[in-house]
PDB file of C-alpha atoms in Angstrom:
ATOM      1  CA  UNK A   2    -151.972  51.302  26.943  1.00  0.00           C
ATOM      2  CA  UNK A   3    -151.255  47.593  26.876  1.00  0.00           C
ATOM      3  CA  UNK A   4    -153.130  45.511  24.312  1.00  0.00           C
ATOM      4  CA  UNK A   5    -153.435  42.792  26.894  1.00  0.00           C
ATOM      5  CA  UNK A   6    -154.605  43.012  30.476  1.00  0.00           C
ATOM      6  CA  UNK A   7    -154.109  40.451  33.208  1.00  0.00           C
ATOM      7  CA  UNK A   8    -157.251  39.790  35.202  1.00  0.00           C
ATOM      8  CA  UNK A   9    -157.177  39.919  38.944  1.00  0.00           C
ATOM      9  CA  UNK A  10    -157.660  36.491  40.501  1.00  0.00           C
ATOM     10  CA  UNK A  11    -161.401  35.867  40.414  1.00  0.00           C
ATOM     11  CA  UNK A  12    -161.690  32.329  41.703  1.00  0.00           C
ATOM     12  CA  UNK A  13    -161.765  30.940  45.196  1.00  0.00           C
ATOM     13  CA  UNK A  14    -163.436  32.342  48.286  1.00  0.00           C
ATOM     14  CA  UNK A  15    -162.451  35.314  50.442  1.00  0.00           C
ATOM     15  CA  UNK A  16    -164.449  36.308  53.508  1.00  0.00           C
ATOM     16  CA  UNK A  17    -165.819  39.740  54.335  1.00  0.00           C
ATOM     17  CA  UNK A  18    -163.710  42.293  56.230  1.00  0.00           C
ATOM     18  CA  UNK A  19    -160.702  41.455  54.088  1.00  0.00           C
ATOM     19  CA  UNK A  20    -159.215  43.448  51.244  1.00  0.00           C
ATOM     20  CA  UNK A  21    -159.691  41.660  47.931  1.00  0.00           C
ATOM     21  CA  UNK A  22    -158.911  44.306  45.289  1.00  0.00           C
ATOM     22  CA  UNK A  23    -155.752  46.450  45.026  1.00  0.00           C
ATOM     23  CA  UNK A  24    -156.227  50.159  44.401  1.00  0.00           C
ATOM     24  CA  UNK A  25    -155.879  51.081  40.773  1.00  0.00           C
ATOM     25  CA  UNK A  26    -157.595  51.581  37.427  1.00  0.00           C
ATOM     26  CA  UNK A  27    -159.513  48.725  35.874  1.00  0.00           C
ATOM     27  CA  UNK A  28    -162.388  47.729  33.642  1.00  0.00           C
ATOM     28  CA  UNK A  29    -165.385  45.907  35.127  1.00  0.00           C
ATOM     29  CA  UNK A  30    -166.781  42.972  33.168  1.00  0.00           C
ATOM     30  CA  UNK A  31    -169.426  40.317  33.650  1.00  0.00           C
ATOM     31  CA  UNK A  32    -168.004  36.969  34.698  1.00  0.00           C
ATOM     32  CA  UNK A  33    -170.223  35.305  32.092  1.00  0.00           C
ATOM     33  CA  UNK A  34    -169.265  37.654  29.224  1.00  0.00           C
ATOM     34  CA  UNK A  35    -165.771  39.120  29.388  1.00  0.00           C
ATOM     35  CA  UNK A  36    -166.103  40.769  25.981  1.00  0.00           C
ATOM     36  CA  UNK A  37    -168.294  43.514  27.420  1.00  0.00           C
ATOM     37  CA  UNK A  38    -167.630  45.945  30.241  1.00  0.00           C
ATOM     38  CA  UNK A  39    -169.367  48.572  32.350  1.00  0.00           C
ATOM     39  CA  UNK A  40    -169.514  51.815  30.361  1.00  0.00           C
ATOM     40  CA  UNK A  41    -170.935  55.281  30.964  1.00  0.00           C
ATOM     41  CA  UNK A  42    -174.068  55.543  28.849  1.00  0.00           C
ATOM     42  CA  UNK A  43    -172.545  58.579  27.159  1.00  0.00           C
ATOM     43  CA  UNK A  44    -169.318  60.545  27.406  1.00  0.00           C
ATOM     44  CA  UNK A  45    -170.728  63.232  29.620  1.00  0.00           C
ATOM     45  CA  UNK A  46    -170.737  64.411  33.213  1.00  0.00           C
ATOM     46  CA  UNK A  47    -174.514  64.335  32.849  1.00  0.00           C
ATOM     47  CA  UNK A  48    -174.681  60.627  32.012  1.00  0.00           C
ATOM     48  CA  UNK A  49    -177.383  59.108  34.218  1.00  0.00           C
ATOM     49  CA  UNK A  50    -176.665  55.403  33.860  1.00  0.00           C
ATOM     50  CA  UNK A  51    -174.112  52.718  33.062  1.00  0.00           C
ATOM     51  CA  UNK A  52    -174.485  50.189  30.270  1.00  0.00           C
ATOM     52  CA  UNK A  53    -172.485  47.209  29.020  1.00  0.00           C
ATOM     53  CA  UNK A  54    -170.637  47.557  25.728  1.00  0.00           C
ATOM     54  CA  UNK A  55    -167.601  46.157  23.947  1.00  0.00           C
ATOM     55  CA  UNK A  56    -164.308  47.308  25.486  1.00  0.00           C
ATOM     56  CA  UNK A  57    -162.708  49.977  23.318  1.00  0.00           C
ATOM     57  CA  UNK A  58    -160.047  51.106  25.841  1.00  0.00           C
ATOM     58  CA  UNK A  59    -161.665  54.509  26.398  1.00  0.00           C
ATOM     59  CA  UNK A  60    -161.719  56.402  29.680  1.00  0.00           C
ATOM     60  CA  UNK A  61    -165.518  56.178  30.097  1.00  0.00           C
ATOM     61  CA  UNK A  62    -165.034  52.392  30.426  1.00  0.00           C
ATOM     62  CA  UNK A  63    -162.380  52.605  33.148  1.00  0.00           C
ATOM     63  CA  UNK A  64    -162.766  53.003  36.885  1.00  0.00           C
ATOM     64  CA  UNK A  65    -160.549  53.991  39.789  1.00  0.00           C
ATOM     65  CA  UNK A  66    -161.132  51.575  42.668  1.00  0.00           C
ATOM     66  CA  UNK A  67    -159.983  52.714  46.104  1.00  0.00           C
ATOM     67  CA  UNK A  68    -160.118  50.849  49.416  1.00  0.00           C
ATOM     68  CA  UNK A  69    -160.772  52.470  52.798  1.00  0.00           C
ATOM     69  CA  UNK A  70    -159.409  50.076  55.395  1.00  0.00           C
ATOM     70  CA  UNK A  71    -160.766  51.715  58.553  1.00  0.00           C
ATOM     71  CA  UNK A  72    -164.395  51.252  57.497  1.00  0.00           C
ATOM     72  CA  UNK A  73    -163.763  48.356  55.094  1.00  0.00           C
ATOM     73  CA  UNK A  74    -165.357  49.652  51.929  1.00  0.00           C
ATOM     74  CA  UNK A  75    -164.439  50.515  48.344  1.00  0.00           C
ATOM     75  CA  UNK A  76    -165.339  53.410  46.104  1.00  0.00           C
ATOM     76  CA  UNK A  77    -165.635  53.080  42.334  1.00  0.00           C
ATOM     77  CA  UNK A  78    -164.938  56.292  40.426  1.00  0.00           C
ATOM     78  CA  UNK A  79    -165.232  56.853  36.688  1.00  0.00           C
ATOM     79  CA  UNK A  80    -161.870  57.731  35.192  1.00  0.00           C
ATOM     80  CA  UNK A  81    -163.630  59.867  32.589  1.00  0.00           C
ATOM     81  CA  UNK A  82    -165.951  61.947  34.786  1.00  0.00           C
ATOM     82  CA  UNK A  83    -164.216  61.613  38.183  1.00  0.00           C
ATOM     83  CA  UNK A  84    -167.680  60.907  39.644  1.00  0.00           C
ATOM     84  CA  UNK A  85    -168.585  57.908  41.788  1.00  0.00           C
ATOM     85  CA  UNK A  86    -170.662  54.871  40.915  1.00  0.00           C
ATOM     86  CA  UNK A  87    -173.608  54.539  43.312  1.00  0.00           C
ATOM     87  CA  UNK A  88    -177.336  55.047  43.890  1.00  0.00           C
ATOM     88  CA  UNK A  89    -179.587  57.825  45.152  1.00  0.00           C
ATOM     89  CA  UNK A  90    -181.981  55.361  46.786  1.00  0.00           C
ATOM     90  CA  UNK A  91    -181.464  52.116  48.669  1.00  0.00           C
ATOM     91  CA  UNK A  92    -184.632  50.505  47.343  1.00  0.00           C
ATOM     92  CA  UNK A  93    -184.791  47.313  45.272  1.00  0.00           C
ATOM     93  CA  UNK A  94    -183.921  47.849  41.576  1.00  0.00           C
ATOM     94  CA  UNK A  95    -182.644  51.409  42.153  1.00  0.00           C
ATOM     95  CA  UNK A  96    -180.698  52.665  39.140  1.00  0.00           C
ATOM     96  CA  UNK A  97    -176.925  52.802  39.491  1.00  0.00           C
ATOM     97  CA  UNK A  98    -175.694  56.197  38.337  1.00  0.00           C
ATOM     98  CA  UNK A  99    -172.782  58.592  38.889  1.00  0.00           C
ATOM     99  CA  UNK A 100    -172.503  61.540  41.241  1.00  0.00           C
ATOM    100  CA  UNK A 101    -170.271  63.288  43.774  1.00  0.00           C
ATOM    101  CA  UNK A 102    -169.982  61.827  47.265  1.00  0.00           C
ATOM    102  CA  UNK A 103    -172.707  63.136  49.602  1.00  0.00           C
ATOM    103  CA  UNK A 104    -175.105  62.046  52.336  1.00  0.00           C
ATOM    104  CA  UNK A 105    -177.810  61.528  49.711  1.00  0.00           C
ATOM    105  CA  UNK A 106    -175.695  59.459  47.350  1.00  0.00           C
ATOM    106  CA  UNK A 107    -174.719  55.937  48.381  1.00  0.00           C
ATOM    107  CA  UNK A 108    -171.400  54.935  46.836  1.00  0.00           C
ATOM    108  CA  UNK A 109    -169.653  52.729  49.408  1.00  0.00           C
ATOM    109  CA  UNK A 110    -169.244  49.104  48.383  1.00  0.00           C
ATOM    110  CA  UNK A 111    -168.170  45.974  50.213  1.00  0.00           C
ATOM    111  CA  UNK A 112    -166.572  43.358  47.983  1.00  0.00           C
ATOM    112  CA  UNK A 113    -166.466  39.585  48.353  1.00  0.00           C
ATOM    113  CA  UNK A 114    -164.760  37.075  46.092  1.00  0.00           C
ATOM    114  CA  UNK A 115    -166.483  33.786  45.279  1.00  0.00           C
ATOM    115  CA  UNK A 116    -165.722  32.719  41.703  1.00  0.00           C
ATOM    116  CA  UNK A 117    -166.228  36.340  40.758  1.00  0.00           C
ATOM    117  CA  UNK A 118    -166.418  39.707  42.485  1.00  0.00           C
ATOM    118  CA  UNK A 119    -169.673  40.667  44.224  1.00  0.00           C
ATOM    119  CA  UNK A 120    -170.281  44.336  45.081  1.00  0.00           C
ATOM    120  CA  UNK A 121    -172.597  44.849  48.047  1.00  0.00           C
ATOM    121  CA  UNK A 122    -173.832  48.338  48.864  1.00  0.00           C
ATOM    122  CA  UNK A 123    -172.525  49.011  52.364  1.00  0.00           C
ATOM    123  CA  UNK A 124    -175.026  48.605  55.212  1.00  0.00           C
ATOM    124  CA  UNK A 125    -177.691  47.188  52.874  1.00  0.00           C
ATOM    125  CA  UNK A 126    -178.689  43.776  51.523  1.00  0.00           C
ATOM    126  CA  UNK A 127    -178.378  44.932  47.923  1.00  0.00           C
ATOM    127  CA  UNK A 128    -175.780  43.995  45.317  1.00  0.00           C
ATOM    128  CA  UNK A 129    -174.649  45.486  42.048  1.00  0.00           C
ATOM    129  CA  UNK A 130    -176.532  43.722  39.251  1.00  0.00           C
ATOM    130  CA  UNK A 131    -176.707  43.925  35.469  1.00  0.00           C
ATOM    131  CA  UNK A 132    -180.237  44.279  34.104  1.00  0.00           C
ATOM    132  CA  UNK A 133    -179.946  42.405  30.820  1.00  0.00           C
ATOM    133  CA  UNK A 134    -183.373  43.485  29.574  1.00  0.00           C
ATOM    134  CA  UNK A 135    -182.675  47.217  29.782  1.00  0.00           C
ATOM    135  CA  UNK A 136    -178.857  47.091  29.550  1.00  0.00           C
ATOM    136  CA  UNK A 137    -178.344  49.059  32.759  1.00  0.00           C
ATOM    137  CA  UNK A 138    -176.916  48.530  36.237  1.00  0.00           C
ATOM    138  CA  UNK A 139    -179.149  48.505  39.297  1.00  0.00           C
ATOM    139  CA  UNK A 140    -179.065  47.063  42.820  1.00  0.00           C
ATOM    140  CA  UNK A 141    -180.886  43.904  43.893  1.00  0.00           C
ATOM    141  CA  UNK A 142    -180.866  41.314  46.658  1.00  0.00           C
ATOM    142  CA  UNK A 143    -178.289  38.572  46.233  1.00  0.00           C
ATOM    143  CA  UNK A 144    -179.476  35.781  43.971  1.00  0.00           C
ATOM    144  CA  UNK A 145    -176.181  34.115  42.918  1.00  0.00           C
ATOM    145  CA  UNK A 146    -176.901  34.889  39.267  1.00  0.00           C
ATOM    146  CA  UNK A 147    -174.319  35.583  36.580  1.00  0.00           C
ATOM    147  CA  UNK A 148    -175.627  39.153  36.461  1.00  0.00           C
ATOM    148  CA  UNK A 149    -174.173  39.847  39.932  1.00  0.00           C
ATOM    149  CA  UNK A 150    -170.747  38.271  39.373  1.00  0.00           C
ATOM    150  CA  UNK A 151    -168.017  40.427  37.849  1.00  0.00           C
ATOM    151  CA  UNK A 152    -164.368  40.227  36.847  1.00  0.00           C
ATOM    152  CA  UNK A 153    -161.859  43.080  36.932  1.00  0.00           C
ATOM    153  CA  UNK A 154    -159.053  43.741  34.488  1.00  0.00           C
ATOM    154  CA  UNK A 155    -156.322  46.215  35.469  1.00  0.00           C
ATOM    155  CA  UNK A 156    -155.646  48.865  32.835  1.00  0.00           C
ATOM    156  CA  UNK A 157    -152.273  50.398  32.003  1.00  0.00           C
ATOM    157  CA  UNK A 158    -153.206  54.042  31.422  1.00  0.00           C
ATOM    158  CA  UNK A 159    -149.780  55.178  30.228  1.00  0.00           C
ATOM    159  CA  UNK A 160    -147.089  52.936  28.769  1.00  0.00           C
ATOM    160  CA  UNK A 161    -143.712  53.205  30.451  1.00  0.00           C
ATOM    161  CA  UNK A 162    -141.520  55.611  28.514  1.00  0.00           C
ATOM    162  CA  UNK A 163    -140.279  59.172  28.049  1.00  0.00           C
ATOM    163  CA  UNK A 164    -142.802  62.020  28.190  1.00  0.00           C
ATOM    164  CA  UNK A 165    -143.233  65.764  28.260  1.00  0.00           C
ATOM    165  CA  UNK A 166    -145.706  66.906  30.943  1.00  0.00           C
ATOM    166  CA  UNK A 167    -147.815  69.880  29.903  1.00  0.00           C
ATOM    167  CA  UNK A 168    -150.270  71.977  31.882  1.00  0.00           C
ATOM    168  CA  UNK A 169    -153.730  71.971  30.308  1.00  0.00           C
ATOM    169  CA  UNK A 170    -154.558  75.448  31.583  1.00  0.00           C
ATOM    170  CA  UNK A 171    -151.401  77.315  30.584  1.00  0.00           C
ATOM    171  CA  UNK A 172    -149.938  75.196  27.755  1.00  0.00           C
ATOM    172  CA  UNK A 173    -146.575  75.298  29.566  1.00  0.00           C
ATOM    173  CA  UNK A 174    -144.312  72.357  30.394  1.00  0.00           C
ATOM    174  CA  UNK A 175    -142.843  71.118  33.670  1.00  0.00           C
ATOM    175  CA  UNK A 176    -139.119  71.861  33.647  1.00  0.00           C
ATOM    176  CA  UNK A 177    -136.238  71.003  35.981  1.00  0.00           C
ATOM    177  CA  UNK A 178    -133.074  73.064  36.061  1.00  0.00           C
ATOM    178  CA  UNK A 179    -129.907  70.947  36.092  1.00  0.00           C
ATOM    179  CA  UNK A 180    -127.681  74.011  35.867  1.00  0.00           C
ATOM    180  CA  UNK A 181    -128.861  75.368  39.198  1.00  0.00           C
ATOM    181  CA  UNK A 182    -129.056  71.868  40.719  1.00  0.00           C
ATOM    182  CA  UNK A 183    -132.448  72.842  42.018  1.00  0.00           C
ATOM    183  CA  UNK A 184    -134.888  70.344  43.524  1.00  0.00           C
ATOM    184  CA  UNK A 185    -137.779  72.515  42.354  1.00  0.00           C
ATOM    185  CA  UNK A 186    -139.610  72.490  39.050  1.00  0.00           C
ATOM    186  CA  UNK A 187    -141.271  75.291  37.158  1.00  0.00           C
ATOM    187  CA  UNK A 188    -143.430  75.829  34.086  1.00  0.00           C
ATOM    188  CA  UNK A 189    -142.016  77.219  30.865  1.00  0.00           C
ATOM    189  CA  UNK A 190    -142.459  76.999  27.114  1.00  0.00           C
ATOM    190  CA  UNK A 191    -141.394  73.804  25.374  1.00  0.00           C
ATOM    191  CA  UNK A 192    -137.697  73.895  24.468  1.00  0.00           C
ATOM    192  CA  UNK A 193    -137.031  70.175  23.804  1.00  0.00           C
ATOM    193  CA  UNK A 194    -134.265  70.057  26.398  1.00  0.00           C
ATOM    194  CA  UNK A 195    -133.651  67.060  28.666  1.00  0.00           C
ATOM    195  CA  UNK A 196    -134.862  69.199  31.574  1.00  0.00           C
ATOM    196  CA  UNK A 197    -138.391  68.758  30.232  1.00  0.00           C
ATOM    197  CA  UNK A 198    -138.318  65.014  29.562  1.00  0.00           C
ATOM    198  CA  UNK A 199    -139.552  62.586  32.239  1.00  0.00           C
ATOM    199  CA  UNK A 200    -139.475  58.816  32.415  1.00  0.00           C
ATOM    200  CA  UNK A 201    -142.899  57.495  33.446  1.00  0.00           C
ATOM    201  CA  UNK A 202    -143.070  53.915  34.719  1.00  0.00           C
ATOM    202  CA  UNK A 203    -146.255  51.878  35.031  1.00  0.00           C
ATOM    203  CA  UNK A 204    -146.263  49.885  38.272  1.00  0.00           C
ATOM    204  CA  UNK A 205    -148.668  46.941  37.958  1.00  0.00           C
ATOM    205  CA  UNK A 206    -148.240  46.081  41.622  1.00  0.00           C
ATOM    206  CA  UNK A 207    -149.544  49.390  42.991  1.00  0.00           C
TER     207      UNK A 207
END
């Protein structure tokens, strides 16, 4: 992982119904305090809230942001838990938590850019907001405060380089057979041959 991250452009003004964030993995920070980022309250699938803490480059502080062009919304998924950031109620000050996508969990966000990123819960008047008193995230009506303005920093999950790729479930490694000139791969025990070594490249543009 890179020791430095280049922030997405977070100045200027971009109107609604326009894509403003590329898909990818990033950390989410307050515009007013870039030393702290959104973090799962604990490293657990059962974590019920998000807090702000110093960035330590751990997976529970990273999020996969994906854009759905047809309906013009984004989803924000925890890299650690693979669960989505959202709310179970669309009432003022509802706690932002994590869960799977469902009809009873609201996790679709519209994003605007105006000297910071603003996340509006789709089809509501509520925005993602940091509650400084309780150190949690909730939703609230737009008030142009620093607590509703965020910056995003893309994160390089894996440095470009040579890697073995191992299955977690079977402890076997992906292998290609050059001798048979096969286009298929298979799993086998580690043998340190070139057939098991892959060059992984981080693409910061995608």
